[in-house]
Coordinates of N, CA, C and O in Angstrom, one line a residue:
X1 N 63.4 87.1 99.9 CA 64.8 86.8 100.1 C 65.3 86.2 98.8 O 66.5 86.4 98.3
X2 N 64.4 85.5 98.3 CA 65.0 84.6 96.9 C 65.3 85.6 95.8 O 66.3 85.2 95.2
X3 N 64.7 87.2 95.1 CA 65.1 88.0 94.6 C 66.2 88.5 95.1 O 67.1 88.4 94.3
X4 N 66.4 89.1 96.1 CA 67.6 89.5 96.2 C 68.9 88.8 96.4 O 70.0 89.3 96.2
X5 N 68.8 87.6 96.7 CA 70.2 86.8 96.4 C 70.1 86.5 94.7 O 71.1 86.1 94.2
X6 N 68.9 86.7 93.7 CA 69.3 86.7 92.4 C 69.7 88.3 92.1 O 70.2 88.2 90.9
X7 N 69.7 89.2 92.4 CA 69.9 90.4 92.5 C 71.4 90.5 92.7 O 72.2 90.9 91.9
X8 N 71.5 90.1 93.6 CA 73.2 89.8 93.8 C 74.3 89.1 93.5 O 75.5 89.1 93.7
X9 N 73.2 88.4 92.7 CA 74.1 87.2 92.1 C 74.1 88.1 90.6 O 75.2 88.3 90.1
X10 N 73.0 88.7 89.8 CA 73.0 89.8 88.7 C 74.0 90.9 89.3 O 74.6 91.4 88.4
X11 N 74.3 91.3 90.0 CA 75.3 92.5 90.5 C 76.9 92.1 90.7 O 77.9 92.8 90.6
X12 N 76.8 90.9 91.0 CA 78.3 89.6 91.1 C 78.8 89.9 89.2 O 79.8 90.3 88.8
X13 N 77.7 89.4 88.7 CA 78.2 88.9 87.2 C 78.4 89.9 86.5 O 79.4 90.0 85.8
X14 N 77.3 91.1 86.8 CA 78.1 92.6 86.2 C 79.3 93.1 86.4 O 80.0 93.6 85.5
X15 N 79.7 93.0 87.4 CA 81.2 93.6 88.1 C 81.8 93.0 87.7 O 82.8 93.7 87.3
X16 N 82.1 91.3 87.3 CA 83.1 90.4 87.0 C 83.2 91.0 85.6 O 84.3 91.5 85.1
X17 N 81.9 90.8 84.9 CA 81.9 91.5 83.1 C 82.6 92.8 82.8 O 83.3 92.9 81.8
X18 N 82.4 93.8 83.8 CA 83.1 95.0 83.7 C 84.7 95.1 84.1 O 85.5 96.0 83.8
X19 N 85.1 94.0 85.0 CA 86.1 93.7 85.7 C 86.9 93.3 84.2 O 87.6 94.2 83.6
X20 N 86.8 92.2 83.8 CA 87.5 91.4 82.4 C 87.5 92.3 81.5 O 88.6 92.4 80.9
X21 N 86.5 93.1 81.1 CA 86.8 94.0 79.7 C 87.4 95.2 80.2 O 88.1 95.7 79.4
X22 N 87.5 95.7 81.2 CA 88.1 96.8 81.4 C 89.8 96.4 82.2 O 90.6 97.3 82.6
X23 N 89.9 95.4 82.3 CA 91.4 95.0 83.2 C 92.1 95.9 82.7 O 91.9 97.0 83.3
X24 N 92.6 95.9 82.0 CA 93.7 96.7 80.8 C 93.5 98.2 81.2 O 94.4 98.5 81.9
X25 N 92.7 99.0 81.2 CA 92.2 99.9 81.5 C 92.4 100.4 82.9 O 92.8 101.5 83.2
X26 N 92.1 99.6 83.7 CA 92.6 99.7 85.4 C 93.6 99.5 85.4 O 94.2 100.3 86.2
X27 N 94.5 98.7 84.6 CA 96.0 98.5 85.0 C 96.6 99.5 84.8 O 97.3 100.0 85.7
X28 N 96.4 100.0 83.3 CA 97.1 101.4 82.9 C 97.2 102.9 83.9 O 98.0 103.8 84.1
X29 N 95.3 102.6 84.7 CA 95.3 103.9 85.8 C 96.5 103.5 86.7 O 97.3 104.4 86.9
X30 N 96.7 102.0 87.5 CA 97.4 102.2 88.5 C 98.8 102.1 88.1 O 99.7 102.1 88.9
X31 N 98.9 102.0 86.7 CA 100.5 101.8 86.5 C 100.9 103.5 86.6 O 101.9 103.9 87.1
X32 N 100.2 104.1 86.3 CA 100.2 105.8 86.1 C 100.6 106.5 87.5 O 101.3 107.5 87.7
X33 N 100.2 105.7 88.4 CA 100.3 106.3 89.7 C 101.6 105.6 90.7 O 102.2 106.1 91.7
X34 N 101.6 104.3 90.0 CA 103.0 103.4 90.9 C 104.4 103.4 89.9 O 105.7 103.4 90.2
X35 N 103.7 103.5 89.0 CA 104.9 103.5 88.1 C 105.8 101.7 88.2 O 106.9 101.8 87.8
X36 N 105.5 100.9 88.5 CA 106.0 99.5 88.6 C 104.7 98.5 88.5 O 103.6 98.6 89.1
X37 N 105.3 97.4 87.4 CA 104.2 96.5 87.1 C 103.5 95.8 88.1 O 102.3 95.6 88.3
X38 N 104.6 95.4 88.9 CA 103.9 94.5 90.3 C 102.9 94.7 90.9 O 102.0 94.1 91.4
X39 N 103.4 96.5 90.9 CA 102.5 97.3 92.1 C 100.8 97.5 91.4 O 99.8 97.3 92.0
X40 N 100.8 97.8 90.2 CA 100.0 98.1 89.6 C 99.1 97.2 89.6 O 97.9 97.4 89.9
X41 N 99.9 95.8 89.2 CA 98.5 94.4 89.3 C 98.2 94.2 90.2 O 97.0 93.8 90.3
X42 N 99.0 94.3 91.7 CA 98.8 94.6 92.7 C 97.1 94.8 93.5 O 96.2 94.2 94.2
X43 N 97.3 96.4 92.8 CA 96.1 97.5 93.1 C 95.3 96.8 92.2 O 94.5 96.1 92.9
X44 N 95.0 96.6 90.7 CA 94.3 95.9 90.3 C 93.4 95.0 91.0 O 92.3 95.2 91.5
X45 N 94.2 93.7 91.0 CA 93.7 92.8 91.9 C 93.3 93.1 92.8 O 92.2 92.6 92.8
X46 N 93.4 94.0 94.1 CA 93.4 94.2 95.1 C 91.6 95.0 94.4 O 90.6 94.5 94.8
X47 N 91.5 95.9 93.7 CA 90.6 96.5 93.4 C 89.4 95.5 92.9 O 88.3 95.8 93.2
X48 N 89.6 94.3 92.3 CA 88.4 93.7 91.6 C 88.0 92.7 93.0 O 86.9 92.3 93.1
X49 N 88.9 92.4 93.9 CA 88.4 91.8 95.0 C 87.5 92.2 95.4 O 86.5 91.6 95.4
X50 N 87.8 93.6 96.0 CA 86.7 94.6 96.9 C 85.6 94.8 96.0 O 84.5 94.7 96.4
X51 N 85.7 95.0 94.9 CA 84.6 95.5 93.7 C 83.5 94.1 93.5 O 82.3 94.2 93.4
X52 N 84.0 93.1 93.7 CA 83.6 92.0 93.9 C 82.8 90.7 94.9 O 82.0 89.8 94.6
X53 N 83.7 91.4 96.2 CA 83.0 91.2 97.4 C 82.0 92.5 97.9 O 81.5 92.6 99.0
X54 N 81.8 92.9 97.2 CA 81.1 95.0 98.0 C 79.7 94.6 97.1 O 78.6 94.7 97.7
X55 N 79.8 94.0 95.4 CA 78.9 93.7 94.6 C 77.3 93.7 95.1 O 76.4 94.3 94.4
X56 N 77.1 93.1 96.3 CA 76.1 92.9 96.5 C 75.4 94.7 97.5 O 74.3 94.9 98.0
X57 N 76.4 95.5 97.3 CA 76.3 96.9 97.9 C 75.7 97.8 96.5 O 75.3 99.0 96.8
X58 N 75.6 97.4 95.3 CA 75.7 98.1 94.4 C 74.2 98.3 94.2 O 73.4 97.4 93.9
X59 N 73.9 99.3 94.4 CA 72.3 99.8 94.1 C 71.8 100.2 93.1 O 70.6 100.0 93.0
X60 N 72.4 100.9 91.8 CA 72.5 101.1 90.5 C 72.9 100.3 90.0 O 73.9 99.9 90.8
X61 N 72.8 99.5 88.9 CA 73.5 98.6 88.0 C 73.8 99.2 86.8 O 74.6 98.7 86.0
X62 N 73.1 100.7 86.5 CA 74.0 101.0 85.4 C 74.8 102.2 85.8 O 75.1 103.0 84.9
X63 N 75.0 102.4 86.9 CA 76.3 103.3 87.4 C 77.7 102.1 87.7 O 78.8 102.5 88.1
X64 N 77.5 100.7 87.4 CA 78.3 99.9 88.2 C 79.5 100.2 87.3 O 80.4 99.9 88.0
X65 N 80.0 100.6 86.2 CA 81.6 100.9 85.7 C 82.0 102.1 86.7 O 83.1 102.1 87.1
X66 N 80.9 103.2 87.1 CA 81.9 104.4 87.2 C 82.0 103.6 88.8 O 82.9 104.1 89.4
X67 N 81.4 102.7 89.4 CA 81.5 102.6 90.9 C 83.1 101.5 90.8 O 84.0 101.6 91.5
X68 N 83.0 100.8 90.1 CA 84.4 100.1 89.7 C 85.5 100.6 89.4 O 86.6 100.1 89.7
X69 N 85.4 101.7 88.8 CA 86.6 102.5 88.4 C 86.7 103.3 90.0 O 87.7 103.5 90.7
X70 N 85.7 103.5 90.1 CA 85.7 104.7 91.6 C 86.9 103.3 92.6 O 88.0 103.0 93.2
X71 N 86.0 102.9 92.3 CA 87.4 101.3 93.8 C 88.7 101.5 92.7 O 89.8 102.0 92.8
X72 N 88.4 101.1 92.3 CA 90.4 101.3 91.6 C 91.2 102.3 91.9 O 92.4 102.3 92.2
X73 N 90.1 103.6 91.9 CA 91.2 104.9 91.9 C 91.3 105.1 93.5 O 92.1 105.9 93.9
X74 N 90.4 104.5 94.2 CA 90.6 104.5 95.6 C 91.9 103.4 96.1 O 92.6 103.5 97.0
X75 N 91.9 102.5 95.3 CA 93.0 101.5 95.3 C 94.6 102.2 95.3 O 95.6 101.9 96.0
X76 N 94.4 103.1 94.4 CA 95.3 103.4 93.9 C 96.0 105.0 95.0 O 97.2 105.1 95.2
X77 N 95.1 105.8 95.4 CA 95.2 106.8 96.3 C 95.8 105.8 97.3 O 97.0 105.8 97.5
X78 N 95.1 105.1 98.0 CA 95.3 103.8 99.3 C 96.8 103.9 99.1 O 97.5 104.4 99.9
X79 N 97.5 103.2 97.8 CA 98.7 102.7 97.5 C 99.6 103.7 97.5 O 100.8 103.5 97.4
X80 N 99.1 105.1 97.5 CA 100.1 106.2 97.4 C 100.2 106.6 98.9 O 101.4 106.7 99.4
X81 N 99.5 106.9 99.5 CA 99.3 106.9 100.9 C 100.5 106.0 101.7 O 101.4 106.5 102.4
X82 N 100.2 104.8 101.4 CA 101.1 103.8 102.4 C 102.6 103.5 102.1 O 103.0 102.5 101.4
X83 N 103.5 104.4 102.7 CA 104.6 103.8 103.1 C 105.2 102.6 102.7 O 104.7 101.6 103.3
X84 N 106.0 102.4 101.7 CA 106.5 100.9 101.2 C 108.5 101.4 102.2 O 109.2 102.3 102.4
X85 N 108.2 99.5 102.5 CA 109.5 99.2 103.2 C 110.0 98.1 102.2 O 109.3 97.6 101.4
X86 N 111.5 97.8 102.6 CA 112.2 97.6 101.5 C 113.0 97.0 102.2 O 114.1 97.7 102.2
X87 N 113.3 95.4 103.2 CA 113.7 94.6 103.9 C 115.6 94.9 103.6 O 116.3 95.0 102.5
X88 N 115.9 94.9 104.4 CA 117.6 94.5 103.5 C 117.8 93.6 103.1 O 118.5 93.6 102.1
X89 N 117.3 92.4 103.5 CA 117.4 91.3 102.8 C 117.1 91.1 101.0 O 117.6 90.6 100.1
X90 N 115.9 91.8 101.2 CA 115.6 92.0 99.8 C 116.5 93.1 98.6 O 116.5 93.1 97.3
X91 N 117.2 93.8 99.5 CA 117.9 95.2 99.1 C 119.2 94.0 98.3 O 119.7 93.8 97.2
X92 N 119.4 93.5 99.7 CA 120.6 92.2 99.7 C 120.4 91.1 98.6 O 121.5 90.8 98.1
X93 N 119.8 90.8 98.3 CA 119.5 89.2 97.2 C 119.2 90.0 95.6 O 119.2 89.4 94.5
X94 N 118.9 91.4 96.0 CA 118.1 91.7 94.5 C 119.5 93.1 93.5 O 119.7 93.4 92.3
X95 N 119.9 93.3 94.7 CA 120.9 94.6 94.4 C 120.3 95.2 94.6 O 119.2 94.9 95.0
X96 N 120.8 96.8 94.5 CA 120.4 98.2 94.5 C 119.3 98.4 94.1 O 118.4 99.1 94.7
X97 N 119.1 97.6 92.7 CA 118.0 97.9 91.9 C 116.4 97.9 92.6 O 115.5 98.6 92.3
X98 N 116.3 96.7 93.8 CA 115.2 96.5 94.0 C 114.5 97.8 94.9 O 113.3 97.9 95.2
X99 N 115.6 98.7 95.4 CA 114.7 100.1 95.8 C 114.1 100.8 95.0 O 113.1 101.5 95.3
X100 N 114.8 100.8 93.3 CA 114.1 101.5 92.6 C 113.0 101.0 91.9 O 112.9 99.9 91.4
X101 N 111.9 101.9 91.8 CA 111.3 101.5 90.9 C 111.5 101.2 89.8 O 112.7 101.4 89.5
X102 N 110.6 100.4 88.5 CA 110.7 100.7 87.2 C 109.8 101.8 86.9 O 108.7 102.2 87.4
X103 N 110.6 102.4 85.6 CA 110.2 103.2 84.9 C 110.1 103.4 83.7 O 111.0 104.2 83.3
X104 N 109.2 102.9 82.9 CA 109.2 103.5 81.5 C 108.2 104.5 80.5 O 107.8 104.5 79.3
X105 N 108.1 105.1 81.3 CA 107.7 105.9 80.5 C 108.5 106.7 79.7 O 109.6 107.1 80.1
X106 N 107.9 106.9 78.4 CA 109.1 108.1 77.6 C 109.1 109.0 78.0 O 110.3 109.4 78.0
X107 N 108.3 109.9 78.5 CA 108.5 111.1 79.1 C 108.6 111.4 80.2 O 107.7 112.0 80.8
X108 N 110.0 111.0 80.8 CA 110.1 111.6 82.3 C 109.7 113.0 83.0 O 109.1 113.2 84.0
X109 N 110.1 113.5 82.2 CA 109.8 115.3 82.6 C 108.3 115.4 82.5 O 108.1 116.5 83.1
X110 N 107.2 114.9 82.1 CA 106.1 115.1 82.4 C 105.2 114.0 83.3 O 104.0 114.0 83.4
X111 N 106.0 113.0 83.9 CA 105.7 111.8 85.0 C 106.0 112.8 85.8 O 105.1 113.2 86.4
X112 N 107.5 113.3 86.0 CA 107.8 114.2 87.3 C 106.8 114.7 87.5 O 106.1 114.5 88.5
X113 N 106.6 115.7 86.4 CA 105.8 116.6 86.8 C 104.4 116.4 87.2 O 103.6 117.1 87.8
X114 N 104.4 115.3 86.6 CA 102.3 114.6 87.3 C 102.5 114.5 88.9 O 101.9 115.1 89.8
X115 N 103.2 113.7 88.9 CA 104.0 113.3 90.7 C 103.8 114.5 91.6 O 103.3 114.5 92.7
X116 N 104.4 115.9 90.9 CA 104.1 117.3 91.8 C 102.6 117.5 92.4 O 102.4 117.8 93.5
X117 N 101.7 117.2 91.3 CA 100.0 117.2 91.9 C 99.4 116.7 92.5 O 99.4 115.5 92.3
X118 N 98.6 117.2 93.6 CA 97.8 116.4 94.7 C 97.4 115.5 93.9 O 97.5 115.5 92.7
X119 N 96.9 114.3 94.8 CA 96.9 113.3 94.1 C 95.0 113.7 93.3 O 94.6 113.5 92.2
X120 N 94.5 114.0 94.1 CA 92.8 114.7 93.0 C 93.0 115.3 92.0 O 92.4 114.9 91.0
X121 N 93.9 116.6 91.8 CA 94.4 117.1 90.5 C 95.2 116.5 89.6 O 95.4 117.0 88.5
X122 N 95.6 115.0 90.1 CA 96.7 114.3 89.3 C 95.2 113.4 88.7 O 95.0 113.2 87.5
X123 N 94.5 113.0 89.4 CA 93.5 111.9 88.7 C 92.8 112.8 87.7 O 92.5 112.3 86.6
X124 N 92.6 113.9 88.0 CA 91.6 114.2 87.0 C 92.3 114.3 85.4 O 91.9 113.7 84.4
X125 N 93.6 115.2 85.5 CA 94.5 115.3 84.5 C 94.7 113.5 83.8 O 94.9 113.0 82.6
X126 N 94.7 113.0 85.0 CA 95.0 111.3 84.4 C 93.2 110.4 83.4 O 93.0 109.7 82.4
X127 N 92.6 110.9 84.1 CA 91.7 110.6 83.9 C 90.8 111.1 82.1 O 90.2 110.5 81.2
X128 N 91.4 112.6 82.4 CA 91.6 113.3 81.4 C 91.9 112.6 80.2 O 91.2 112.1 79.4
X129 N 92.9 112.7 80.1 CA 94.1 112.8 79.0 C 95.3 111.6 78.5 O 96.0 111.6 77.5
X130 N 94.9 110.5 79.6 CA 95.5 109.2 79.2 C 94.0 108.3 79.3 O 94.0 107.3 78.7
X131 N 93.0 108.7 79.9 CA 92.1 107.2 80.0 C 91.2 107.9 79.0 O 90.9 107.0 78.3
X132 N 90.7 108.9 78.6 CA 90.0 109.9 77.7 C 88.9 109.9 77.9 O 88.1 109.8 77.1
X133 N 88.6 110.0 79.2 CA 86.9 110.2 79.9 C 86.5 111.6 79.8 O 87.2 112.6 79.6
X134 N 85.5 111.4 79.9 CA 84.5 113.2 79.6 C 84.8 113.6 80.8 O 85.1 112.8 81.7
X135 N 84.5 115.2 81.0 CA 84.3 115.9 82.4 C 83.0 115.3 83.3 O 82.9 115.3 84.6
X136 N 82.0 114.7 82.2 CA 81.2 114.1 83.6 C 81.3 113.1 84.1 O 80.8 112.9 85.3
X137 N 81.8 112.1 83.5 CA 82.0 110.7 84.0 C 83.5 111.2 85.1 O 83.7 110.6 86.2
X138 N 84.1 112.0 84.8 CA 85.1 112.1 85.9 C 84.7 112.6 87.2 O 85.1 112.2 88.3
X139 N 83.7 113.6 86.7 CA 82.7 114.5 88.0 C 82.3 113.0 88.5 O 83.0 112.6 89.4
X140 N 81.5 112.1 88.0 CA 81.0 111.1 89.0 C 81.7 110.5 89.5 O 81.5 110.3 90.7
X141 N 83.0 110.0 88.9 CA 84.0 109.0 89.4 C 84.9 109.2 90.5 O 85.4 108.3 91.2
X142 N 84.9 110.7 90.7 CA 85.4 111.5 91.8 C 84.7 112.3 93.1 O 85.2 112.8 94.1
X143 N 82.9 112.2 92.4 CA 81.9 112.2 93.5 C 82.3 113.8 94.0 O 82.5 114.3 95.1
X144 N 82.3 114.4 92.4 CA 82.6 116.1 92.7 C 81.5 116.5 91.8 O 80.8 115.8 91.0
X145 N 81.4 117.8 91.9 CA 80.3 118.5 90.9 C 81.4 118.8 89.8 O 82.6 118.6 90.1
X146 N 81.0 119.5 88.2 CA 81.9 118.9 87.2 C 82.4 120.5 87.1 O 83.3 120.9 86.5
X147 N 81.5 121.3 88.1 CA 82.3 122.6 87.6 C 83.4 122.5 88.9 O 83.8 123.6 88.9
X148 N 83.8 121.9 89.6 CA 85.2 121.9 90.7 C 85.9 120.6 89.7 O 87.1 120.6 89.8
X149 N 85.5 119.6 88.7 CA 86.6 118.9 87.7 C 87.0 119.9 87.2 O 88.2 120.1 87.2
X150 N 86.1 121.2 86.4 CA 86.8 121.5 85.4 C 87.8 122.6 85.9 O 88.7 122.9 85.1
X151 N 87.8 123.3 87.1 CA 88.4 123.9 88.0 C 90.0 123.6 88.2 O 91.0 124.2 87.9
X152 N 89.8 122.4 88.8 CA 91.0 121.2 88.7 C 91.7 121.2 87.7 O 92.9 121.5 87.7
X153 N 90.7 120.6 86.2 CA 91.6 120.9 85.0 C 92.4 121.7 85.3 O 93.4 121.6 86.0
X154 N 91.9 122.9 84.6 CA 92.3 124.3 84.6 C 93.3 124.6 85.5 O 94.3 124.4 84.8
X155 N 93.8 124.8 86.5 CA 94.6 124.9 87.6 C 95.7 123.4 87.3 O 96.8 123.8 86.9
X156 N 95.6 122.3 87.4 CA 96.6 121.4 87.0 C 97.3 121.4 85.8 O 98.4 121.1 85.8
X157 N 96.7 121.9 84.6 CA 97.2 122.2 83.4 C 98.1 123.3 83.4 O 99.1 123.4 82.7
X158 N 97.8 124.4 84.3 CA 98.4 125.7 84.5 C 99.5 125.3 85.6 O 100.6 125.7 85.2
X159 N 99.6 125.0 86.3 CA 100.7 124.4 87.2 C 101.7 123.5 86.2 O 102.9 123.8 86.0
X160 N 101.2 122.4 85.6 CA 101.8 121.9 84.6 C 102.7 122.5 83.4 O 103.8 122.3 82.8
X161 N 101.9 123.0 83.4 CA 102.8 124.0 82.4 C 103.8 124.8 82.6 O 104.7 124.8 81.8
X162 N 103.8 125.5 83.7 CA 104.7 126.0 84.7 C 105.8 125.3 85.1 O 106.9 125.8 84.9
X163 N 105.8 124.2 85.5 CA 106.8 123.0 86.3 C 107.9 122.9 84.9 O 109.1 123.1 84.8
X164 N 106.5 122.3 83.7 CA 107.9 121.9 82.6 C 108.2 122.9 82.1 O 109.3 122.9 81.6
X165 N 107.4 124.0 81.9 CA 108.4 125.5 81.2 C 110.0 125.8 82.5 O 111.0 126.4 82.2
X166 N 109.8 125.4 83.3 CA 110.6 125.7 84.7 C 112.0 125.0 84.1 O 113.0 125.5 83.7
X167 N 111.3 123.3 84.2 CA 112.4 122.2 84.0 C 113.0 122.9 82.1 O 114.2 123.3 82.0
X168 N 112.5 122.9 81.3 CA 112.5 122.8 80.0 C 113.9 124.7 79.9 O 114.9 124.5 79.2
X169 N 113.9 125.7 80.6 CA 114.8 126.5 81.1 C 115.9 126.3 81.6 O 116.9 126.9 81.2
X170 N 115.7 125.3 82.7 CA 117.0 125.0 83.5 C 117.9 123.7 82.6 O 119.0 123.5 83.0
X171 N 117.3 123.1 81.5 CA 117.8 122.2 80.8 C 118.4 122.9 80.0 O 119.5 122.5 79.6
X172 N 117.9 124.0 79.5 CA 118.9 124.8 78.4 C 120.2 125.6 79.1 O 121.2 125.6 78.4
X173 N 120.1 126.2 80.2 CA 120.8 126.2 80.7 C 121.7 125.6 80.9 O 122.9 126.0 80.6
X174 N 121.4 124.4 81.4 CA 122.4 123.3 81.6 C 123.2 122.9 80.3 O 124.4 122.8 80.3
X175 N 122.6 122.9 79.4 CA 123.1 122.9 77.9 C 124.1 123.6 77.7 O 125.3 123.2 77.7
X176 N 123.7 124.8 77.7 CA 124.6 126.2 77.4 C 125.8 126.3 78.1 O 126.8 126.7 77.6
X177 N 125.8 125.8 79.3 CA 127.3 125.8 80.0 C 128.3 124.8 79.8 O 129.5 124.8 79.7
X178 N 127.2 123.5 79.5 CA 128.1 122.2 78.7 C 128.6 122.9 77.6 O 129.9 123.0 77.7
X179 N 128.0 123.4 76.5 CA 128.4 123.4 75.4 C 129.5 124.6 75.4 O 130.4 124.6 74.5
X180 N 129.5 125.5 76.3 CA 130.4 126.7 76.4 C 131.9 126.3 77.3 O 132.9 126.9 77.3
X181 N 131.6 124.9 78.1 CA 132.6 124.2 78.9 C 133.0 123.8 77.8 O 133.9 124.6 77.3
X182 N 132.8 122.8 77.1 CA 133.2 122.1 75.4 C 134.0 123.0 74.5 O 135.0 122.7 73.8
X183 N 133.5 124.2 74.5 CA 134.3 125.2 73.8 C 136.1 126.0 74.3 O 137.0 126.6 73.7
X184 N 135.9 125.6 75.8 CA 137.0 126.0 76.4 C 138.0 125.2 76.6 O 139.0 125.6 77.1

C-alpha cells in the first residue's frame, strides 16, 4: 500500500509538471475550438482538474503528456457538444454583444471553414498545423491507427480547400458587381 500511494503521489506531480509547461499550449487548442477567452480557460481548467484528480489512473508515466492532452481535447469536444444558454438578463446588463462570441482571429474565412469539419477531422487538421504534432503522437492522442490520421488529413485538407476556393469565387463575384454597380 505504501508504494502505491508514492506512485500516485509520482503520477500527481507529473501531471501538475506537464499541466504548468504546457498551459499555453492547452489554452491555444481550446481557444481554436471556442473561439472566446473565458471559454477556453474554462475547458483548460476544467481539463487539468480531471487530469489531476484521474492521476492516480495513469498506468504509463511516459505516455502521461499524450494522456493530458487526450483530456483537454476531450474537454474541448464536451464543450462543443453542450448547448450554451444566454440568460436575458445577461443579454440585458451586457448588450447585444454578450451573445456573441469573441473573435480574433485574422483569418475568418479559414476559422469558418475549420467550423464545417467534424469535429475529429477538425482536431486532427488542428492538431496538425497550429499545435505542430507528428502523425503519431496525433494517432495516439486520438486513440486511432495513424493510417485513418493520415486519411483524415487528406480528406480535411481536400474539403478545405474546396470550402475556401468556394468562399474565395463568391467573394470575387461579390467584388465584380460592386465594382460594376460603382461604375454605373
Amino acid at each position: 500500500m505504501f508504494f502505491s500511494g508514492k506512485k500516485e503521489r509520482a503520477n500527481r506531480n507529473l501531471v501538475e509538471q506537464i499541466i504548468l509547461e504546457k498551459y499555453n499550449q492547452y489554452y491555444r487548442l481550446a481557444y481554436s475550438y471556442v473561439h472566446n477567452e473565458a471559454d477556453a480557460c474554462d475547458i483548460v481548467q476544467n481539463g487539468a482538474y480531471k487530469a489531476l484528480r484521474g492521476s492516480h489512473a495513469l498506468k504509463k508515466p511516459e505516455y502521461a503528456q499524450t494522456w493530458v492532452y487526450r483530456i483537454m481535447l476531450n474537454e474541448c469536444f464536451g464543450y462543443a457538444r453542450t448547448p450554451r444558454h444566454l440568460s436575458y438578463e445577461a443579454m440585458e446588463d451586457n448588450g447585444e454583444e454578450a451573445a456573441v462570441t469573441e473573435d480574433r482571429y485574422s483569418n475568418v474565412d479559414l476559422r469558418q471553414a475549420l467550423e464545417m469539419l467534424s469535429d475529429r477531422d477538425r482536431a486532427v487538421v488542428i492538431l496538425k498545423y497550429f499545435e505542430d504534432r507528428k502523425l503519431e503522437e496525433i494517432a495516439d492522442i486520438l486513440e486511432e491507427n495513424i493510417n485513418t490520421v493520415k486519411s483524415r488529413l487528406y480528406r480535411s485538407l481536400k474539403k478545405l480547400r474546396g470550402i475556401l476556393s468556394e468562399e474565395t469565387i463568391v467573394q470575387g463575384r461579390q467584388a465584380q458587381r460592386y465594382a460594376d454597380a460603382k461604375r454605373k
